[in-house]
Short mmCIF file of C-alpha atoms in Angstrom, two decimals:
data_model
loop_
_atom_site.label_atom_id
_atom_site.label_comp_id
_atom_site.label_asym_id
_atom_site.label_seq_id
_atom_site.Cartn_x
_atom_site.Cartn_y
_atom_site.Cartn_z
CA MET A 1 0.01 -0.01 -0.01
CA LEU A 2 1.34 3.41 -1.01
CA LYS A 3 1.68 6.02 1.71
CA SER A 4 2.78 9.64 1.60
CA PRO A 5 6.56 9.97 1.72
CA LEU A 6 6.17 13.15 3.81
CA ARG A 7 5.72 13.82 7.49
CA TYR A 8 3.20 16.61 7.55
CA PRO A 9 1.87 18.70 10.50
CA GLY A 10 -1.85 18.02 10.72
CA GLY A 11 -1.60 15.24 8.12
CA LYS A 12 -4.44 12.75 7.99
CA GLN A 13 -2.56 9.44 7.41
CA LYS A 14 -3.89 7.73 10.54
CA ALA A 15 -7.40 9.09 10.01
CA ILE A 16 -7.85 7.73 6.49
CA SER A 17 -10.05 4.83 7.56
CA GLN A 18 -12.51 7.29 9.18
CA ILE A 19 -12.36 10.00 6.52
CA THR A 20 -13.04 7.58 3.70
CA HIS A 21 -16.40 6.59 5.18
CA TYR A 22 -17.56 10.10 4.29
CA LEU A 23 -16.32 10.11 0.69
CA PRO A 24 -18.96 9.96 -2.04
CA PRO A 25 -19.50 6.41 -3.33
CA LYS A 26 -18.39 7.41 -6.76
CA PHE A 27 -16.81 10.34 -8.63
CA LYS A 28 -14.93 10.81 -11.85
CA GLU A 29 -12.33 13.42 -10.86
CA PHE A 30 -10.55 14.11 -7.55
CA ARG A 31 -9.15 17.48 -6.44
CA GLU A 32 -7.23 18.43 -3.33
CA PRO A 33 -6.60 22.19 -3.04
CA PHE A 34 -4.54 21.94 0.27
CA VAL A 35 -2.70 18.71 -0.55
CA GLY A 36 0.05 18.98 2.01
CA GLY A 37 1.37 15.46 2.60
CA GLY A 38 -1.35 14.04 0.32
CA SER A 39 -2.54 11.06 2.46
CA ILE A 40 -6.11 11.20 1.08
CA PHE A 41 -4.75 11.75 -2.43
CA PHE A 42 -2.74 8.53 -2.16
CA TYR A 43 -5.82 6.66 -0.95
CA VAL A 44 -7.74 7.85 -3.99
CA LEU A 45 -4.88 6.87 -6.29
CA GLN A 46 -5.06 3.28 -5.09
CA ASN A 47 -8.86 2.93 -4.79
CA HIS A 48 -10.21 4.93 -7.69
CA TYR A 49 -7.97 3.74 -10.48
CA HIS A 50 -7.40 5.83 -13.59
CA ILE A 51 -9.53 8.80 -12.59
CA PRO A 52 -7.79 12.19 -13.14
CA CYS A 53 -6.48 13.92 -10.01
CA TRP A 54 -5.59 17.54 -9.42
CA ILE A 55 -3.46 18.35 -6.40
CA ASN A 56 -2.53 21.84 -5.33
CA ASP A 57 -0.76 23.68 -2.54
CA ILE A 58 0.03 27.36 -2.01
CA ASN A 59 3.39 26.37 -0.48
CA PRO A 60 5.90 26.64 -3.37
CA GLU A 61 8.20 24.09 -1.78
CA LEU A 62 5.47 21.50 -1.65
CA TYR A 63 4.63 22.30 -5.27
CA TYR A 64 8.20 21.79 -6.42
CA PHE A 65 8.45 18.55 -4.45
CA TRP A 66 5.27 17.01 -5.90
CA THR A 67 6.18 18.29 -9.37
CA MET A 68 9.50 16.57 -9.22
CA VAL A 69 7.83 13.37 -7.96
CA LYS A 70 5.67 13.51 -11.07
CA THR A 71 8.26 14.61 -13.66
CA ASN A 72 11.70 13.57 -12.42
CA LEU A 73 11.38 11.01 -9.65
CA PRO A 74 14.47 8.94 -10.50
CA GLN A 75 16.73 11.96 -10.25
CA LEU A 76 15.03 13.14 -7.09
CA VAL A 77 15.53 9.76 -5.44
CA GLU A 78 19.15 9.55 -6.61
CA SER A 79 19.86 13.06 -5.22
CA VAL A 80 18.28 12.23 -1.87
CA TRP A 81 20.32 9.00 -1.63
CA LYS A 82 23.48 11.01 -2.32
CA VAL A 83 22.70 13.40 0.53
CA LYS A 84 22.04 10.50 2.92
CA LYS A 85 25.20 8.62 2.00
CA GLN A 86 27.34 11.69 2.38
CA THR A 87 25.86 12.91 5.69
CA THR A 88 26.91 11.89 9.21
CA ASP A 89 26.20 15.15 11.00
CA GLY A 90 22.49 15.85 10.89
CA HIS A 91 22.69 19.25 12.54
CA ALA A 92 25.30 20.47 10.07
CA LEU A 93 23.04 19.26 7.29
CA PHE A 94 20.12 21.20 8.74
CA LYS A 95 22.20 24.36 9.06
CA SER A 96 23.29 24.13 5.44
CA LEU A 97 19.80 23.46 4.04
CA SER A 98 17.50 25.55 6.21
CA PRO A 99 18.79 29.03 5.31
CA ALA A 100 19.54 28.17 1.70
CA PRO A 101 18.17 30.71 -0.85
CA THR A 102 15.49 28.66 -2.53
CA SER A 103 14.84 31.33 -5.18
CA LYS A 104 18.31 30.57 -6.59
CA MET A 105 17.81 26.83 -6.66
CA SER A 106 16.55 24.63 -9.42
CA PRO A 107 13.18 22.86 -8.94
CA LEU A 108 15.07 19.58 -8.31
CA GLU A 109 17.34 21.17 -5.70
CA ARG A 110 14.28 22.68 -3.95
CA ALA A 111 12.52 19.34 -3.96
CA VAL A 112 15.63 17.57 -2.48
CA ARG A 113 15.96 20.24 0.20
CA PHE A 114 12.28 20.00 1.08
CA PHE A 115 12.30 16.24 1.44
CA VAL A 116 15.45 16.11 3.51
CA LEU A 117 14.31 18.87 5.88
CA ASN A 118 10.94 17.14 6.18
CA ARG A 119 12.70 14.06 7.48
CA ILE A 120 15.13 15.74 9.89
CA THR A 121 13.08 18.52 11.48
CA PHE A 122 10.75 18.32 14.46
CA SER A 123 7.56 16.63 13.18
CA GLY A 124 8.49 17.56 9.64
CA THR A 125 7.77 21.23 10.18
CA ILE A 126 10.54 22.28 7.70
CA GLU A 127 10.81 26.08 8.15
CA SER A 128 8.74 26.68 11.26
CA GLY A 129 10.25 24.09 13.58
CA GLY A 130 13.80 23.12 14.25
CA TYR A 131 16.33 20.39 13.86
CA SER A 132 15.60 17.06 15.56
CA ASN A 133 18.43 14.65 16.09
CA ALA A 134 15.91 11.89 16.80
CA SER A 135 14.26 12.51 13.45
CA PHE A 136 17.59 12.53 11.65
CA HIS A 137 18.35 9.07 12.92
CA SER A 138 14.85 7.56 12.88
CA ARG A 139 13.04 9.38 10.04
CA PHE A 140 15.78 10.05 7.43
CA THR A 141 16.12 6.36 6.77
CA ASP A 142 16.66 4.00 3.88
CA SER A 143 12.99 2.99 4.10
CA SER A 144 11.88 6.66 3.88
CA ILE A 145 13.71 6.99 0.56
CA GLU A 146 12.39 3.68 -0.68
CA ARG A 147 8.89 4.91 0.09
CA LEU A 148 9.62 7.91 -2.14
CA ALA A 149 10.98 5.70 -4.93
CA ALA A 150 7.86 3.56 -4.80
CA LEU A 151 5.83 6.44 -6.26
CA ASP A 152 7.25 5.76 -9.72
CA SER A 153 4.53 6.05 -12.38
CA CYS A 154 1.84 6.88 -9.83
CA PHE A 155 1.34 10.48 -11.04
CA THR A 156 0.61 9.75 -14.68
CA ASN A 157 -2.90 11.12 -14.50
CA THR A 158 -2.24 13.79 -11.86
CA HIS A 159 -2.07 17.56 -12.36
CA VAL A 160 0.09 19.53 -9.85
CA THR A 161 -0.36 23.24 -9.32
CA ASN A 162 0.62 26.14 -7.04
CA TYR A 163 -2.59 28.22 -7.20
CA ASP A 164 -4.93 29.85 -4.79
CA TYR A 165 -7.25 27.09 -3.66
CA SER A 166 -10.26 28.87 -5.14
CA ILE A 167 -9.17 27.93 -8.72
CA LEU A 168 -9.87 24.24 -7.96
CA LEU A 169 -13.33 25.12 -6.64
CA THR A 170 -14.50 27.04 -9.66
CA GLU A 171 -12.92 25.13 -12.55
CA PRO A 172 -15.63 23.14 -14.38
CA GLY A 173 -15.50 19.32 -14.47
CA ASP A 174 -17.60 16.16 -14.70
CA ASP A 175 -18.63 14.57 -11.39
CA VAL A 176 -15.77 16.21 -9.43
CA PHE A 177 -15.11 15.46 -5.73
CA ILE A 178 -12.94 17.86 -3.69
CA PHE A 179 -11.29 17.03 -0.39
CA LEU A 180 -10.13 20.05 1.65
CA ASP A 181 -8.03 20.19 4.82
CA PRO A 182 -7.58 23.95 5.33
CA PRO A 183 -5.72 25.75 8.09
CA TYR A 184 -7.76 25.43 11.27
CA PHE A 185 -9.68 28.36 12.69
CA THR A 186 -8.63 28.00 16.29
CA ASN A 187 -5.01 27.61 15.26
CA ALA A 188 -4.94 31.03 13.70
CA LYS A 189 -1.70 31.87 15.54
CA SER A 190 -0.02 28.60 14.62
CA ARG A 191 3.23 28.91 12.72
CA LEU A 192 3.50 25.40 11.38
CA TYR A 193 3.25 26.29 7.70
CA GLY A 194 5.64 28.34 5.63
CA LYS A 195 8.30 30.81 6.75
CA LYS A 196 7.32 32.02 10.25
CA GLY A 197 3.88 30.51 9.68
CA ASP A 198 2.91 32.94 6.96
CA LEU A 199 0.89 30.27 5.08
CA HIS A 200 -1.29 29.63 8.13
CA THR A 201 -1.71 32.91 9.97
CA GLY A 202 -3.11 34.85 7.01
CA PHE A 203 -5.84 32.41 6.02
CA ASP A 204 -9.28 34.04 5.44
CA HIS A 205 -11.83 31.66 6.91
CA SER A 206 -14.83 33.77 5.99
CA ARG A 207 -13.77 33.88 2.38
CA PHE A 208 -13.23 30.14 2.41
CA ALA A 209 -16.77 29.45 3.70
CA ASN A 210 -18.33 31.77 1.12
CA LEU A 211 -16.42 30.16 -1.73
CA MET A 212 -17.42 26.71 -0.52
CA LYS A 213 -21.09 27.69 -0.42
CA GLU A 214 -20.86 28.69 -4.08
CA CYS A 215 -18.92 25.56 -5.13
CA SER A 216 -21.05 23.32 -7.35
CA HIS A 217 -18.81 20.21 -7.02
CA LYS A 218 -19.21 17.66 -4.22
CA TRP A 219 -16.84 18.37 -1.34
CA LEU A 220 -15.68 17.19 2.09
CA ILE A 221 -13.82 19.41 4.53
CA THR A 222 -11.94 18.44 7.70
CA TYR A 223 -12.04 21.37 10.12
CA ASP A 224 -11.76 22.21 13.81
CA ASN A 225 -14.87 22.21 15.92
CA CYS A 226 -15.63 25.73 17.04
CA GLU A 227 -18.70 27.95 17.00
CA GLN A 228 -17.47 30.26 14.24
CA VAL A 229 -16.85 27.35 11.90
CA ARG A 230 -20.31 25.94 12.65
CA GLN A 231 -21.80 29.33 11.88
CA ASN A 232 -19.80 29.74 8.69
CA PHE A 233 -21.01 26.34 7.44
CA SER A 234 -24.57 26.31 8.75
CA PHE A 235 -25.70 25.66 5.18
CA ALA A 236 -23.89 22.31 5.05
CA HIS A 237 -23.91 18.89 6.68
CA ILE A 238 -21.75 18.79 9.83
CA TYR A 239 -20.44 15.65 11.54
CA GLU A 240 -18.33 15.60 14.69
CA TRP A 241 -15.36 13.34 15.39
CA GLU A 242 -12.42 13.24 17.73
CA LEU A 243 -8.71 12.82 17.10
CA GLN A 244 -5.34 13.40 18.65
CA TYR A 245 -2.28 14.72 16.95
CA GLY A 246 1.18 13.58 17.87
CA MET A 247 2.13 17.25 18.25
CA ASN A 248 0.26 20.43 17.39
CA ASN A 249 3.12 22.83 18.12
CA TYR A 250 6.77 22.07 17.97
CA LYS A 251 7.35 23.55 21.44
CA GLN A 252 4.58 21.47 23.06
CA GLU A 253 5.50 18.57 25.29
CA LYS A 254 2.07 16.98 25.29
CA ALA A 255 -0.13 16.52 22.27
CA ASP A 256 -3.60 18.11 22.19
CA LYS A 257 -6.81 16.17 21.90
CA GLY A 258 -9.89 17.82 20.50
CA LYS A 259 -13.06 17.67 18.58
CA GLU A 260 -13.00 18.02 14.85
CA LEU A 261 -15.58 18.32 12.11
CA PHE A 262 -16.36 16.68 8.82
CA ILE A 263 -18.34 19.10 6.69
CA THR A 264 -19.97 18.12 3.41
CA ASN A 265 -22.42 19.49 0.84
CA TYR A 266 -23.93 16.04 0.44
CA PRO A 267 -25.53 13.72 3.08
CA TYR A 268 -23.50 10.96 4.66
CA LEU A 269 -24.51 7.50 3.61
CA SER A 270 -24.00 4.42 5.79
CA GLY A 271 -22.03 1.50 4.37
CA ASP A 272 -25.08 -0.54 3.45
CA ILE A 273 -26.75 2.36 1.66
CA ARG A 274 -23.56 3.18 -0.14
CA GLN A 275 -23.12 -0.40 -1.41
CA ASN A 276 -26.69 -0.51 -2.72
CA GLN A 277 -26.76 2.88 -4.33
CA ASN A 278 -26.36 2.97 -8.09
CA GLU A 279 -27.37 6.58 -8.76
CA GLN A 280 -25.73 9.84 -7.76
CA TYR A 281 -27.49 11.25 -4.74
CA PRO A 282 -28.59 14.94 -4.72
CA ILE A 283 -26.68 17.71 -2.92
CA ASN A 284 -28.62 19.25 -0.10
CA GLN A 285 -27.26 22.66 0.98
CA ASN A 286 -30.01 23.48 3.44
CA HIS A 287 -29.62 20.80 6.08
CA SER A 288 -27.18 20.49 8.96
CA GLN A 289 -26.80 17.43 11.18
CA LEU A 290 -24.37 16.06 13.76
CA GLY A 291 -22.76 12.65 13.97
CA THR A 292 -19.98 11.50 16.29
CA SER A 293 -16.97 9.35 15.72
CA THR A 294 -13.53 8.86 17.25
CA GLN A 295 -10.08 8.51 15.63
CA LEU A 296 -6.57 8.75 16.96
CA LEU A 297 -3.98 10.49 14.73
CA GLU A 298 -0.28 10.28 15.53
CA LEU A 299 1.59 13.07 13.65
CA ASP A 300 5.19 11.96 13.93
CA ASP A 301 4.89 8.28 13.10
CA CYS A 302 6.19 8.07 9.50
#
């Protein structure tokens, strides 16, 4: 089974079994505007064969990484192996890569830098965390590079972009399903993403809700459970679940546990109904309901 080669803050690898219960029973195209580590994307690749996929992230380093996975994976893997074989001092490696001027690097160099930093920083936080000696020894491993190499030929029918997420919401398509894992509302001060957290702290949650209300494609959002989010999405179906991250902040000593939400613009169908359904069900934008489920998510386990 393919898994994301990245360790990603807030990633959904361990929650896949729960999230996939809420996916539509069928769709012809998959889009993920905040792809991050891409755990749900990889699930779709393996379970919805041959459908076109469109993954996107506003983080340029993620964009270059996924682009190189798609277009130049053998060279990317070879370059990462070279770094690993030549490195014995993880902290020195971090100090050489972290401040490097990415604007002067080639796309391949940026992808190599991103992957290596992802493996050797605290919880894979790249630019917002710090060096982790434990990660250098236990996460930057032969198996981590082999997992990357295993993605060969997986991206044949995948489009990779670095757009504002709204583009993926408005672009026409036939029977499109969109999975979204945006920055969380109650973590507005979090600095996990981008340089000094600039990709997280500036996210406009009201704009996001308004755009989702206008989106005609089927969509599923994972979001934090707070009153403002519930108000913003009062037009949609809301389901509550619980999870625990391995670490929410790189300076935390104990992981947080909290309630989260699945939000959809289509009603959730139980397993029996999903198996027996042969026709696309209608989208209902005027009904909100609450379900409850529990899932544990360990962040730093890859």
